Amino acid sequence: MRYLASALFAAASLTFAVQLHAAEVGEQIERTGDEIMVCGQLFHTTAPVVLWTDPKGYDAYRTERRFGPIEKSTWEETIKELPEMATNGPARYGIRTEGLAPVEIEEVRGGGWPLPLLQRTVDQFVLHYDVCPVSETCFKVLHDHRNLSVHFMLDVDGTIYQTLDLKERARHATISNARSIGIEIANMGAYGVKNKDALMKWYEATDGGEIRLRPAKAYDELGVRTPSFVGKPARQELIVGNIQGQDLAQYDFTPEQYESLIKLTATLCKIFPKINCDYPKDADGKLVSKKLSDEEWKAYQGVMGHYHVQLNKTDPGPAFDWEKVIGGAQKLMKK
């Protein structure tokens, strides 16, 4: 047995040595295009991902505005036009300090996080709809006009944009920022049932009766990566439901968004063991459709909506198919 163990160790060492020897100075390491970044490490999702470091990515580390004339994009010019942006300073993100000992804060304040420490800190995945037709518009609103940030944006074609390493404390969900990861899903949101006709500004019915998304410009002009993309709600009917005591109407997210979100949710729940792959449920096992109490929020570890965090929020809305996302993610995690 000792000889076998020694032989296996020697074989593994030789393989590792050969792998090291095979690397060449200046050799490029290619990404496959599905990886997210956590503490500087790459993890596969099997969904299309564009990092902030990629061409056509969205970089929330930058302090200048991403859109508009470049000569007007600096922080100095920004606060001249939008003085309210100065409240939180030029950085749209911060350090996750809550729950860390002073020695741990000193360890991470320089930028580097050990993955186990982040895994101990992060236990919520907060879902938003962005009330925007596409992710490009979402980033413009958050970064250029509201001095906010979010880790991920999910475009109508299923492309996931990561704007920050997950070690950063993004500004997307108030009290949950320190312990959560956030995603903004491109969707025009939910309206009061009496105002549901307002949604038809963003949706249209074809001659055959099929409901499609109707952006103000062609998707190709709005930064959507899939050429000539045609967006359709996963469920064609208008979904009506009650969130925070309000009767709301909303069109569903696209099939492409659901497919990518399922994969991302499974990935995050595997990387972060404290994010349970489930959503807030009541004693009967049904979705909680209102803000959690302070005690419930404090104890909750898992996937949740923005409305579970804040009383004045309704995203991701009544159309969001929690069973589809969580059930799909759970199946992927069992493979």
JSON list of C-alpha atoms in Angstrom, two decimals, residues 85-213:
[
{"chain": "A", "resi": 85, "resn": "MET", "atom": "CA", "xyz": [-23.54, 62.05, -7.35]},
{"chain": "A", "resi": 86, "resn": "ALA", "atom": "CA", "xyz": [-20.91, 63.49, -4.99]},
{"chain": "A", "resi": 87, "resn": "THR", "atom": "CA", "xyz": [-22.60, 62.08, -1.88]},
{"chain": "A", "resi": 88, "resn": "ASN", "atom": "CA", "xyz": [-20.82, 58.72, -1.94]},
{"chain": "A", "resi": 89, "resn": "GLY", "atom": "CA", "xyz": [-17.65, 59.76, -3.76]},
{"chain": "A", "resi": 90, "resn": "PRO", "atom": "CA", "xyz": [-16.36, 58.58, -7.14]},
{"chain": "A", "resi": 91, "resn": "ALA", "atom": "CA", "xyz": [-16.18, 54.83, -6.35]},
{"chain": "A", "resi": 92, "resn": "ARG", "atom": "CA", "xyz": [-19.45, 53.01, -7.06]},
{"chain": "A", "resi": 93, "resn": "TYR", "atom": "CA", "xyz": [-18.53, 50.15, -4.72]},
{"chain": "A", "resi": 94, "resn": "GLY", "atom": "CA", "xyz": [-16.87, 49.53, -1.35]},
{"chain": "A", "resi": 95, "resn": "ILE", "atom": "CA", "xyz": [-15.26, 46.93, 0.91]},
{"chain": "A", "resi": 96, "resn": "ARG", "atom": "CA", "xyz": [-17.29, 44.19, 2.59]},
{"chain": "A", "resi": 97, "resn": "THR", "atom": "CA", "xyz": [-16.24, 45.03, 6.15]},
{"chain": "A", "resi": 98, "resn": "GLU", "atom": "CA", "xyz": [-19.32, 43.93, 8.12]},
{"chain": "A", "resi": 99, "resn": "GLY", "atom": "CA", "xyz": [-18.67, 40.85, 10.21]},
{"chain": "A", "resi": 100, "resn": "LEU", "atom": "CA", "xyz": [-14.91, 40.96, 9.72]},
{"chain": "A", "resi": 101, "resn": "ALA", "atom": "CA", "xyz": [-12.40, 41.20, 12.54]},
{"chain": "A", "resi": 102, "resn": "PRO", "atom": "CA", "xyz": [-9.99, 44.18, 12.40]},
{"chain": "A", "resi": 103, "resn": "VAL", "atom": "CA", "xyz": [-7.15, 41.91, 11.30]},
{"chain": "A", "resi": 104, "resn": "GLU", "atom": "CA", "xyz": [-9.32, 40.57, 8.45]},
{"chain": "A", "resi": 105, "resn": "ILE", "atom": "CA", "xyz": [-10.24, 44.08, 7.32]},
{"chain": "A", "resi": 106, "resn": "GLU", "atom": "CA", "xyz": [-6.56, 44.93, 7.15]},
{"chain": "A", "resi": 107, "resn": "GLU", "atom": "CA", "xyz": [-6.01, 41.80, 5.09]},
{"chain": "A", "resi": 108, "resn": "VAL", "atom": "CA", "xyz": [-8.63, 42.63, 2.46]},
{"chain": "A", "resi": 109, "resn": "ARG", "atom": "CA", "xyz": [-8.49, 46.43, 2.31]},
{"chain": "A", "resi": 110, "resn": "GLY", "atom": "CA", "xyz": [-5.63, 46.27, -0.15]},
{"chain": "A", "resi": 111, "resn": "GLY", "atom": "CA", "xyz": [-7.82, 44.43, -2.62]},
{"chain": "A", "resi": 112, "resn": "GLY", "atom": "CA", "xyz": [-7.03, 40.75, -2.18]},
{"chain": "A", "resi": 113, "resn": "TRP", "atom": "CA", "xyz": [-9.57, 38.39, -0.62]},
{"chain": "A", "resi": 114, "resn": "PRO", "atom": "CA", "xyz": [-8.95, 34.74, 0.29]},
{"chain": "A", "resi": 115, "resn": "LEU", "atom": "CA", "xyz": [-11.84, 32.80, -1.23]},
{"chain": "A", "resi": 116, "resn": "PRO", "atom": "CA", "xyz": [-12.72, 31.03, 2.07]},
{"chain": "A", "resi": 117, "resn": "LEU", "atom": "CA", "xyz": [-13.18, 34.40, 3.77]},
{"chain": "A", "resi": 118, "resn": "LEU", "atom": "CA", "xyz": [-15.54, 35.62, 1.04]},
{"chain": "A", "resi": 119, "resn": "GLN", "atom": "CA", "xyz": [-17.42, 32.32, 1.22]},
{"chain": "A", "resi": 120, "resn": "ARG", "atom": "CA", "xyz": [-17.93, 32.96, 4.91]},
{"chain": "A", "resi": 121, "resn": "THR", "atom": "CA", "xyz": [-19.20, 36.49, 4.23]},
{"chain": "A", "resi": 122, "resn": "VAL", "atom": "CA", "xyz": [-21.59, 36.10, 1.27]},
{"chain": "A", "resi": 123, "resn": "ASP", "atom": "CA", "xyz": [-24.89, 34.27, 1.83]},
{"chain": "A", "resi": 124, "resn": "GLN", "atom": "CA", "xyz": [-27.51, 36.06, -0.32]},
{"chain": "A", "resi": 125, "resn": "PHE", "atom": "CA", "xyz": [-28.12, 36.40, -4.08]},
{"chain": "A", "resi": 126, "resn": "VAL", "atom": "CA", "xyz": [-30.47, 39.35, -4.75]},
{"chain": "A", "resi": 127, "resn": "LEU", "atom": "CA", "xyz": [-32.48, 39.51, -8.00]},
{"chain": "A", "resi": 128, "resn": "HIS", "atom": "CA", "xyz": [-33.62, 42.79, -9.55]},
{"chain": "A", "resi": 129, "resn": "TYR", "atom": "CA", "xyz": [-35.40, 43.86, -12.69]},
{"chain": "A", "resi": 130, "resn": "ASP", "atom": "CA", "xyz": [-33.80, 46.99, -14.06]},
{"chain": "A", "resi": 131, "resn": "VAL", "atom": "CA", "xyz": [-36.77, 48.75, -15.76]},
{"chain": "A", "resi": 132, "resn": "CYS", "atom": "CA", "xyz": [-34.54, 49.07, -18.81]},
{"chain": "A", "resi": 133, "resn": "PRO", "atom": "CA", "xyz": [-34.84, 47.57, -22.29]},
{"chain": "A", "resi": 134, "resn": "VAL", "atom": "CA", "xyz": [-31.24, 46.29, -22.32]},
{"chain": "A", "resi": 135, "resn": "SER", "atom": "CA", "xyz": [-28.21, 45.99, -20.03]},
{"chain": "A", "resi": 136, "resn": "GLU", "atom": "CA", "xyz": [-26.39, 48.84, -21.77]},
{"chain": "A", "resi": 137, "resn": "THR", "atom": "CA", "xyz": [-29.13, 51.22, -20.61]},
{"chain": "A", "resi": 138, "resn": "CYS", "atom": "CA", "xyz": [-29.02, 49.71, -17.13]},
{"chain": "A", "resi": 139, "resn": "PHE", "atom": "CA", "xyz": [-25.31, 50.42, -16.77]},
{"chain": "A", "resi": 140, "resn": "LYS", "atom": "CA", "xyz": [-25.80, 53.96, -18.03]},
{"chain": "A", "resi": 141, "resn": "VAL", "atom": "CA", "xyz": [-28.49, 54.59, -15.41]},
{"chain": "A", "resi": 142, "resn": "LEU", "atom": "CA", "xyz": [-26.65, 52.97, -12.49]},
{"chain": "A", "resi": 143, "resn": "HIS", "atom": "CA", "xyz": [-23.10, 54.08, -13.20]},
{"chain": "A", "resi": 144, "resn": "ASP", "atom": "CA", "xyz": [-23.47, 57.38, -15.02]},
{"chain": "A", "resi": 145, "resn": "HIS", "atom": "CA", "xyz": [-26.50, 58.84, -13.25]},
{"chain": "A", "resi": 146, "resn": "ARG", "atom": "CA", "xyz": [-27.13, 57.15, -9.89]},
{"chain": "A", "resi": 147, "resn": "ASN", "atom": "CA", "xyz": [-23.63, 56.35, -8.60]},
{"chain": "A", "resi": 148, "resn": "LEU", "atom": "CA", "xyz": [-24.72, 52.76, -7.98]},
{"chain": "A", "resi": 149, "resn": "SER", "atom": "CA", "xyz": [-23.36, 49.36, -8.99]},
{"chain": "A", "resi": 150, "resn": "VAL", "atom": "CA", "xyz": [-24.31, 45.72, -9.29]},
{"chain": "A", "resi": 151, "resn": "HIS", "atom": "CA", "xyz": [-22.15, 42.64, -9.79]},
{"chain": "A", "resi": 152, "resn": "PHE", "atom": "CA", "xyz": [-24.06, 41.24, -12.76]},
{"chain": "A", "resi": 153, "resn": "MET", "atom": "CA", "xyz": [-26.42, 42.43, -15.48]},
{"chain": "A", "resi": 154, "resn": "LEU", "atom": "CA", "xyz": [-28.44, 39.93, -17.52]},
{"chain": "A", "resi": 155, "resn": "ASP", "atom": "CA", "xyz": [-29.35, 41.12, -21.00]},
{"chain": "A", "resi": 156, "resn": "VAL", "atom": "CA", "xyz": [-32.42, 40.12, -23.00]},
{"chain": "A", "resi": 157, "resn": "ASP", "atom": "CA", "xyz": [-30.41, 37.67, -25.12]},
{"chain": "A", "resi": 158, "resn": "GLY", "atom": "CA", "xyz": [-29.07, 35.81, -22.08]},
{"chain": "A", "resi": 159, "resn": "THR", "atom": "CA", "xyz": [-25.65, 37.49, -22.00]},
{"chain": "A", "resi": 160, "resn": "ILE", "atom": "CA", "xyz": [-24.34, 37.95, -18.46]},
{"chain": "A", "resi": 161, "resn": "TYR", "atom": "CA", "xyz": [-22.20, 41.03, -17.85]},
{"chain": "A", "resi": 162, "resn": "GLN", "atom": "CA", "xyz": [-20.02, 41.04, -14.74]},
{"chain": "A", "resi": 163, "resn": "THR", "atom": "CA", "xyz": [-18.98, 44.57, -13.75]},
{"chain": "A", "resi": 164, "resn": "LEU", "atom": "CA", "xyz": [-17.05, 43.88, -10.51]},
{"chain": "A", "resi": 165, "resn": "ASP", "atom": "CA", "xyz": [-15.25, 41.01, -8.83]},
{"chain": "A", "resi": 166, "resn": "LEU", "atom": "CA", "xyz": [-17.64, 39.43, -6.34]},
{"chain": "A", "resi": 167, "resn": "LYS", "atom": "CA", "xyz": [-15.32, 40.38, -3.50]},
{"chain": "A", "resi": 168, "resn": "GLU", "atom": "CA", "xyz": [-16.55, 43.97, -3.86]},
{"chain": "A", "resi": 169, "resn": "ARG", "atom": "CA", "xyz": [-19.47, 45.43, -1.94]},
{"chain": "A", "resi": 170, "resn": "ALA", "atom": "CA", "xyz": [-21.71, 46.66, -4.74]},
{"chain": "A", "resi": 171, "resn": "ARG", "atom": "CA", "xyz": [-24.43, 49.24, -4.05]},
{"chain": "A", "resi": 172, "resn": "HIS", "atom": "CA", "xyz": [-27.66, 47.59, -5.16]},
{"chain": "A", "resi": 173, "resn": "ALA", "atom": "CA", "xyz": [-29.77, 46.45, -2.16]},
{"chain": "A", "resi": 174, "resn": "THR", "atom": "CA", "xyz": [-29.16, 48.69, 0.89]},
{"chain": "A", "resi": 175, "resn": "ILE", "atom": "CA", "xyz": [-28.87, 46.49, 4.01]},
{"chain": "A", "resi": 176, "resn": "SER", "atom": "CA", "xyz": [-28.02, 43.37, 1.99]},
{"chain": "A", "resi": 177, "resn": "ASN", "atom": "CA", "xyz": [-25.05, 44.91, 0.17]},
{"chain": "A", "resi": 178, "resn": "ALA", "atom": "CA", "xyz": [-22.44, 43.64, 2.60]},
{"chain": "A", "resi": 179, "resn": "ARG", "atom": "CA", "xyz": [-23.56, 40.01, 2.45]},
{"chain": "A", "resi": 180, "resn": "SER", "atom": "CA", "xyz": [-24.97, 39.68, -1.06]},
{"chain": "A", "resi": 181, "resn": "ILE", "atom": "CA", "xyz": [-24.32, 39.36, -4.76]},
{"chain": "A", "resi": 182, "resn": "GLY", "atom": "CA", "xyz": [-26.68, 41.31, -7.01]},
{"chain": "A", "resi": 183, "resn": "ILE", "atom": "CA", "xyz": [-27.97, 40.95, -10.55]},
{"chain": "A", "resi": 184, "resn": "GLU", "atom": "CA", "xyz": [-30.03, 43.36, -12.65]},
{"chain": "A", "resi": 185, "resn": "ILE", "atom": "CA", "xyz": [-32.19, 41.53, -15.21]},
{"chain": "A", "resi": 186, "resn": "ALA", "atom": "CA", "xyz": [-33.24, 43.54, -18.27]},
{"chain": "A", "resi": 187, "resn": "ASN", "atom": "CA", "xyz": [-37.02, 43.80, -18.01]},
{"chain": "A", "resi": 188, "resn": "MET", "atom": "CA", "xyz": [-39.40, 46.75, -18.11]},
{"chain": "A", "resi": 189, "resn": "GLY", "atom": "CA", "xyz": [-40.83, 45.78, -14.75]},
{"chain": "A", "resi": 190, "resn": "ALA", "atom": "CA", "xyz": [-44.27, 45.59, -13.18]},
{"chain": "A", "resi": 191, "resn": "TYR", "atom": "CA", "xyz": [-47.11, 48.13, -13.29]},
{"chain": "A", "resi": 192, "resn": "GLY", "atom": "CA", "xyz": [-50.25, 48.51, -11.27]},
{"chain": "A", "resi": 193, "resn": "VAL", "atom": "CA", "xyz": [-53.05, 46.49, -12.86]},
{"chain": "A", "resi": 194, "resn": "LYS", "atom": "CA", "xyz": [-54.95, 49.69, -13.67]},
{"chain": "A", "resi": 195, "resn": "ASN", "atom": "CA", "xyz": [-51.89, 51.00, -15.56]},
{"chain": "A", "resi": 196, "resn": "LYS", "atom": "CA", "xyz": [-50.95, 47.77, -17.33]},
{"chain": "A", "resi": 197, "resn": "ASP", "atom": "CA", "xyz": [-51.56, 49.30, -20.77]},
{"chain": "A", "resi": 198, "resn": "ALA", "atom": "CA", "xyz": [-48.39, 51.35, -20.23]},
{"chain": "A", "resi": 199, "resn": "LEU", "atom": "CA", "xyz": [-46.43, 48.14, -20.83]},
{"chain": "A", "resi": 200, "resn": "MET", "atom": "CA", "xyz": [-47.46, 48.12, -24.48]},
{"chain": "A", "resi": 201, "resn": "LYS", "atom": "CA", "xyz": [-44.99, 50.95, -25.06]},
{"chain": "A", "resi": 202, "resn": "TRP", "atom": "CA", "xyz": [-42.32, 48.28, -24.68]},
{"chain": "A", "resi": 203, "resn": "TYR", "atom": "CA", "xyz": [-44.13, 45.24, -26.08]},
{"chain": "A", "resi": 204, "resn": "GLU", "atom": "CA", "xyz": [-46.08, 44.58, -29.24]},
{"chain": "A", "resi": 205, "resn": "ALA", "atom": "CA", "xyz": [-48.32, 41.91, -30.68]},
{"chain": "A", "resi": 206, "resn": "THR", "atom": "CA", "xyz": [-47.48, 40.57, -34.15]},
{"chain": "A", "resi": 207, "resn": "ASP", "atom": "CA", "xyz": [-50.17, 39.93, -36.76]},
{"chain": "A", "resi": 208, "resn": "GLY", "atom": "CA", "xyz": [-50.25, 36.36, -35.51]},
{"chain": "A", "resi": 209, "resn": "GLY", "atom": "CA", "xyz": [-50.81, 37.53, -31.93]},
{"chain": "A", "resi": 210, "resn": "GLU", "atom": "CA", "xyz": [-47.31, 36.73, -30.63]},
{"chain": "A", "resi": 211, "resn": "ILE", "atom": "CA", "xyz": [-46.00, 39.13, -27.99]},
{"chain": "A", "resi": 212, "resn": "ARG", "atom": "CA", "xyz": [-42.52, 40.51, -28.61]},
{"chain": "A", "resi": 213, "resn": "LEU", "atom": "CA", "xyz": [-40.29, 43.06, -26.92]}
]
